[in-house]
mmCIF file of C-alpha atoms in Angstrom:
data_model
loop_
_atom_site.group_PDB
_atom_site.id
_atom_site.type_symbol
_atom_site.label_atom_id
_atom_site.label_comp_id
_atom_site.label_asym_id
_atom_site.label_seq_id
_atom_site.Cartn_x
_atom_site.Cartn_y
_atom_site.Cartn_z
ATOM 1 C CA GLY A 1 0.000 0.000 0.000
ATOM 2 C CA ALA A 2 2.578 2.626 1.041
ATOM 3 C CA ARG A 3 4.903 1.876 -1.854
ATOM 4 C CA THR A 4 2.298 2.308 -4.577
ATOM 5 C CA SER A 5 1.143 5.660 -3.222
ATOM 6 C CA LEU A 6 4.750 6.861 -3.038
ATOM 7 C CA ARG A 7 5.348 5.957 -6.648
ATOM 8 C CA GLY A 8 2.181 7.761 -7.651
ATOM 9 C CA SER A 9 3.344 10.961 -5.964
ATOM 10 C CA ILE A 10 6.733 10.816 -7.680
ATOM 11 C CA ARG A 11 5.133 10.484 -11.061
ATOM 12 C CA GLY A 12 2.825 13.408 -10.375
ATOM 13 C CA THR A 13 -0.226 13.826 -12.619
ATOM 14 C CA ASN A 14 1.133 11.580 -15.355
ATOM 15 C CA ALA A 15 0.030 8.353 -13.742
ATOM 16 C CA PRO A 16 0.282 5.143 -15.771
ATOM 17 C CA GLY A 17 -2.267 5.199 -18.527
ATOM 18 C CA SER A 18 -2.909 8.972 -18.456
ATOM 19 C CA PRO A 19 -1.978 10.874 -21.623
ATOM 20 C CA ILE A 20 1.011 13.245 -21.492
ATOM 21 C CA THR A 21 -0.189 16.772 -22.182
ATOM 22 C CA MET A 22 1.977 19.226 -24.111
ATOM 23 C CA ALA A 23 2.114 22.911 -23.222
ATOM 24 C CA SER A 24 0.565 25.131 -25.844
ATOM 25 C CA SER A 25 2.759 27.637 -27.662
ATOM 26 C CA SER A 26 1.047 30.539 -25.894
ATOM 27 C CA ASP A 27 1.865 28.950 -22.502
ATOM 28 C CA ILE A 28 5.504 28.588 -23.521
ATOM 29 C CA ILE A 29 5.675 32.190 -24.743
ATOM 30 C CA LEU A 30 4.107 33.475 -21.513
ATOM 31 C CA ARG A 31 6.426 31.403 -19.324
ATOM 32 C CA SER A 32 9.558 32.329 -21.233
ATOM 33 C CA GLY A 33 8.551 36.001 -21.197
ATOM 34 C CA SER A 34 8.093 35.947 -17.438
ATOM 35 C CA LEU A 35 11.446 34.171 -16.985
ATOM 36 C CA LEU A 36 13.207 36.687 -19.214
ATOM 37 C CA LYS A 37 11.627 39.529 -17.258
ATOM 38 C CA LYS A 38 12.594 37.930 -13.944
ATOM 39 C CA TYR A 39 16.246 37.407 -14.917
ATOM 40 C CA SER A 40 16.705 40.391 -17.241
ATOM 41 C CA HIS A 41 19.258 42.021 -14.933
ATOM 42 C CA TYR A 42 21.637 39.107 -15.688
ATOM 43 C CA LEU A 43 21.519 39.719 -19.452
ATOM 44 C CA PRO A 44 24.311 41.832 -20.953
ATOM 45 C CA GLU A 45 23.356 45.365 -21.862
ATOM 46 C CA GLU A 46 22.908 45.726 -25.590
ATOM 47 C CA LYS A 47 24.200 48.641 -27.574
ATOM 48 C CA HIS A 48 22.118 50.513 -30.125
ATOM 49 C CA GLY A 49 22.064 47.525 -32.462
ATOM 50 C CA THR A 50 24.743 45.313 -33.913
ATOM 51 C CA ALA A 51 25.382 47.168 -37.142
ATOM 52 C CA PRO A 52 24.069 50.066 -39.143
ATOM 53 C CA ALA A 53 20.937 48.891 -40.904
ATOM 54 C CA SER A 54 21.364 50.335 -44.350
ATOM 55 C CA LYS A 55 21.561 48.743 -47.748
ATOM 56 C CA ASP A 56 25.240 49.668 -48.180
ATOM 57 C CA ALA A 57 26.306 48.084 -44.860
ATOM 58 C CA ASP A 58 28.779 45.508 -46.159
ATOM 59 C CA SER A 59 30.768 43.081 -44.007
ATOM 60 C CA TYR A 60 33.575 45.630 -43.511
ATOM 61 C CA THR A 61 31.141 48.234 -42.169
ATOM 62 C CA GLN A 62 29.462 45.724 -39.867
ATOM 63 C CA MET A 63 32.789 44.477 -38.500
ATOM 64 C CA LEU A 64 34.109 48.009 -37.932
ATOM 65 C CA TYR A 65 30.876 48.962 -36.170
ATOM 66 C CA GLY A 66 31.108 45.948 -33.850
ATOM 67 C CA MET A 67 34.763 46.629 -33.103
ATOM 68 C CA ASN A 68 33.944 50.281 -32.344
ATOM 69 C CA ASN A 69 31.350 49.127 -29.789
ATOM 70 C CA GLN A 70 33.966 46.888 -28.152
ATOM 71 C CA LEU A 71 36.444 49.760 -28.097
ATOM 72 C CA GLU A 72 33.866 52.025 -26.414
ATOM 73 C CA ASP A 73 33.354 49.335 -23.758
ATOM 74 C CA LEU A 74 37.114 49.179 -23.174
ATOM 75 C CA MET A 75 37.285 52.970 -22.813
ATOM 76 C CA GLU A 76 34.436 52.886 -20.264
ATOM 77 C CA ARG A 77 36.246 50.165 -18.303
ATOM 78 C CA ALA A 78 39.447 52.225 -18.371
ATOM 79 C CA GLU A 79 37.553 55.235 -16.971
ATOM 80 C CA GLU A 80 36.065 53.056 -14.218
ATOM 81 C CA ALA A 81 39.526 51.655 -13.424
ATOM 82 C CA LYS A 82 40.860 55.212 -12.967
ATOM 83 C CA LYS A 83 38.205 55.874 -10.297
ATOM 84 C CA GLU A 84 38.798 52.564 -8.504
ATOM 85 C CA LYS A 85 40.663 52.677 -5.166
ATOM 86 C CA ASN A 86 41.248 48.944 -4.626
ATOM 87 C CA ARG A 87 44.580 47.933 -6.167
ATOM 88 C CA ALA A 88 43.480 44.349 -6.816
ATOM 89 C CA ALA A 89 40.377 45.563 -8.646
ATOM 90 C CA ILE A 90 42.524 47.960 -10.685
ATOM 91 C CA ALA A 91 44.897 45.133 -11.662
ATOM 92 C CA THR A 92 41.962 42.914 -12.662
ATOM 93 C CA ALA A 93 40.358 45.689 -14.704
ATOM 94 C CA ASN A 94 43.652 46.475 -16.440
ATOM 95 C CA ALA A 95 44.141 42.789 -17.299
ATOM 96 C CA GLU A 96 40.651 42.684 -18.845
ATOM 97 C CA ILE A 97 41.397 45.857 -20.797
ATOM 98 C CA ARG A 98 44.682 44.411 -22.107
ATOM 99 C CA ARG A 99 42.856 41.214 -23.138
ATOM 100 C CA GLY A 100 40.261 43.296 -24.971
ATOM 101 C CA LYS A 101 42.924 45.374 -26.697
ATOM 102 C CA ASN A 102 44.762 42.223 -27.793
ATOM 103 C CA TYR A 103 41.532 40.795 -29.196
ATOM 104 C CA LEU A 104 40.913 43.976 -31.197
ATOM 105 C CA ARG A 105 44.527 43.941 -32.440
ATOM 106 C CA GLU A 106 44.007 40.347 -33.609
ATOM 107 C CA GLU A 107 40.864 41.406 -35.493
ATOM 108 C CA LEU A 108 42.629 44.218 -37.395
ATOM 109 C CA PRO A 109 44.131 41.929 -40.112
ATOM 110 C CA LYS A 110 40.653 40.484 -40.731
ATOM 111 C CA LEU A 111 39.271 44.013 -41.019
ATOM 112 C CA ARG A 112 42.058 44.973 -43.442
ATOM 113 C CA LYS A 113 41.297 41.872 -45.505
ATOM 114 C CA LEU A 114 37.615 42.830 -45.694
ATOM 115 C CA MET A 115 38.619 46.390 -46.540
ATOM 116 C CA SER A 116 40.782 45.280 -49.482
ATOM 117 C CA LYS A 117 38.084 43.032 -50.988
ATOM 118 C CA LYS A 118 36.414 44.507 -54.025
ATOM 119 C CA SER A 119 32.808 45.324 -53.187
ATOM 120 C CA LYS A 120 30.031 46.687 -55.313
ATOM 121 C CA GLY A 121 29.846 50.461 -55.075
ATOM 122 C CA VAL A 122 33.166 50.966 -53.272
ATOM 123 C CA THR A 123 35.175 53.641 -55.049
ATOM 124 C CA ASP A 124 38.909 54.256 -54.743
ATOM 125 C CA GLU A 125 38.108 57.326 -52.657
ATOM 126 C CA MET A 126 36.037 55.193 -50.254
ATOM 127 C CA ARG A 127 38.847 52.629 -50.088
ATOM 128 C CA ALA A 128 41.359 55.346 -49.124
ATOM 129 C CA GLU A 129 38.871 56.616 -46.533
ATOM 130 C CA ARG A 130 38.555 53.100 -45.111
ATOM 131 C CA GLU A 131 42.346 52.740 -44.890
ATOM 132 C CA GLN A 132 42.399 55.943 -42.845
ATOM 133 C CA GLU A 133 39.526 54.667 -40.654
ATOM 134 C CA VAL A 134 41.476 51.481 -39.892
ATOM 135 C CA ALA A 135 44.641 53.457 -39.100
ATOM 136 C CA ASP A 136 42.652 55.763 -36.799
ATOM 137 C CA PHE A 137 40.961 52.777 -35.172
ATOM 138 C CA GLU A 138 44.336 51.142 -34.513
ATOM 139 C CA TYR A 139 45.511 54.386 -32.909
ATOM 140 C CA LYS A 140 42.383 54.523 -30.721
ATOM 141 C CA ILE A 141 43.096 50.971 -29.523
ATOM 142 C CA GLU A 142 46.609 51.988 -28.471
ATOM 143 C CA CYS A 143 45.296 55.100 -26.696
ATOM 144 C CA VAL A 144 43.153 53.119 -24.250
ATOM 145 C CA PRO A 145 45.010 53.171 -20.892
ATOM 146 C CA ASP A 146 45.714 49.635 -19.675
ATOM 147 C CA GLY A 147 47.984 50.136 -16.677
ATOM 148 C CA VAL A 148 51.168 49.300 -18.617
ATOM 149 C CA THR A 149 51.607 51.957 -21.271
ATOM 150 C CA LYS A 150 51.970 55.429 -19.786
ATOM 151 C CA ALA A 151 51.781 57.766 -22.783
ATOM 152 C CA PRO A 152 49.689 57.309 -25.921
ATOM 153 C CA PRO A 153 51.663 56.638 -29.102
ATOM 154 C CA PRO A 154 52.110 59.338 -31.748
ATOM 155 C CA PRO A 155 49.090 59.655 -34.045
ATOM 156 C CA PRO A 156 49.197 57.821 -37.380
ATOM 157 C CA PRO A 157 50.362 59.822 -40.390
ATOM 158 C CA ARG A 158 47.455 61.302 -42.322
ATOM 159 C CA LEU A 159 47.048 60.097 -45.873
ATOM 160 C CA SER A 160 47.108 62.873 -48.435
ATOM 161 C CA GLU A 161 43.711 64.470 -48.903
ATOM 162 C CA GLY A 162 44.111 64.665 -52.684
ATOM 163 C CA GLY A 163 43.734 67.720 -54.871
ATOM 164 C CA GLY A 164 47.418 68.606 -54.676
ATOM 165 C CA GLY A 165 48.493 70.536 -57.760
#
């Protein structure tokens, strides 16, 4: 007697012979929405989108946009590290910043490769502009304080603006 009732309570409502009921899609949507709302403070904060949503947003533009967002995050962390008083927290923050800078440095060759690919509608003038954007971006990466480098490097040489003559 006691054993059979125990087994019945473990199985819950799905006793032997009763059909297994599936949750409807509206139930699932409601439950997942409430869970997302409940745990939303654990989700990472999203920026203003992943990439510019225009018809001329090629892979280079999307990658540069994403890398710019990461660079902004690194700059914010560097500002927070300046205000920090705890030396251990400063060292941890600086290590994270250096890791982020190294990741962005590793992505630069990929960005240059995308930049050099021939795309529809990309003129020589746009290509020169992109080369300057990448050089400026590389300089911005080096300017982020990371606890090791004291002074920012000299700015990259400007490419000629054309029209000389």
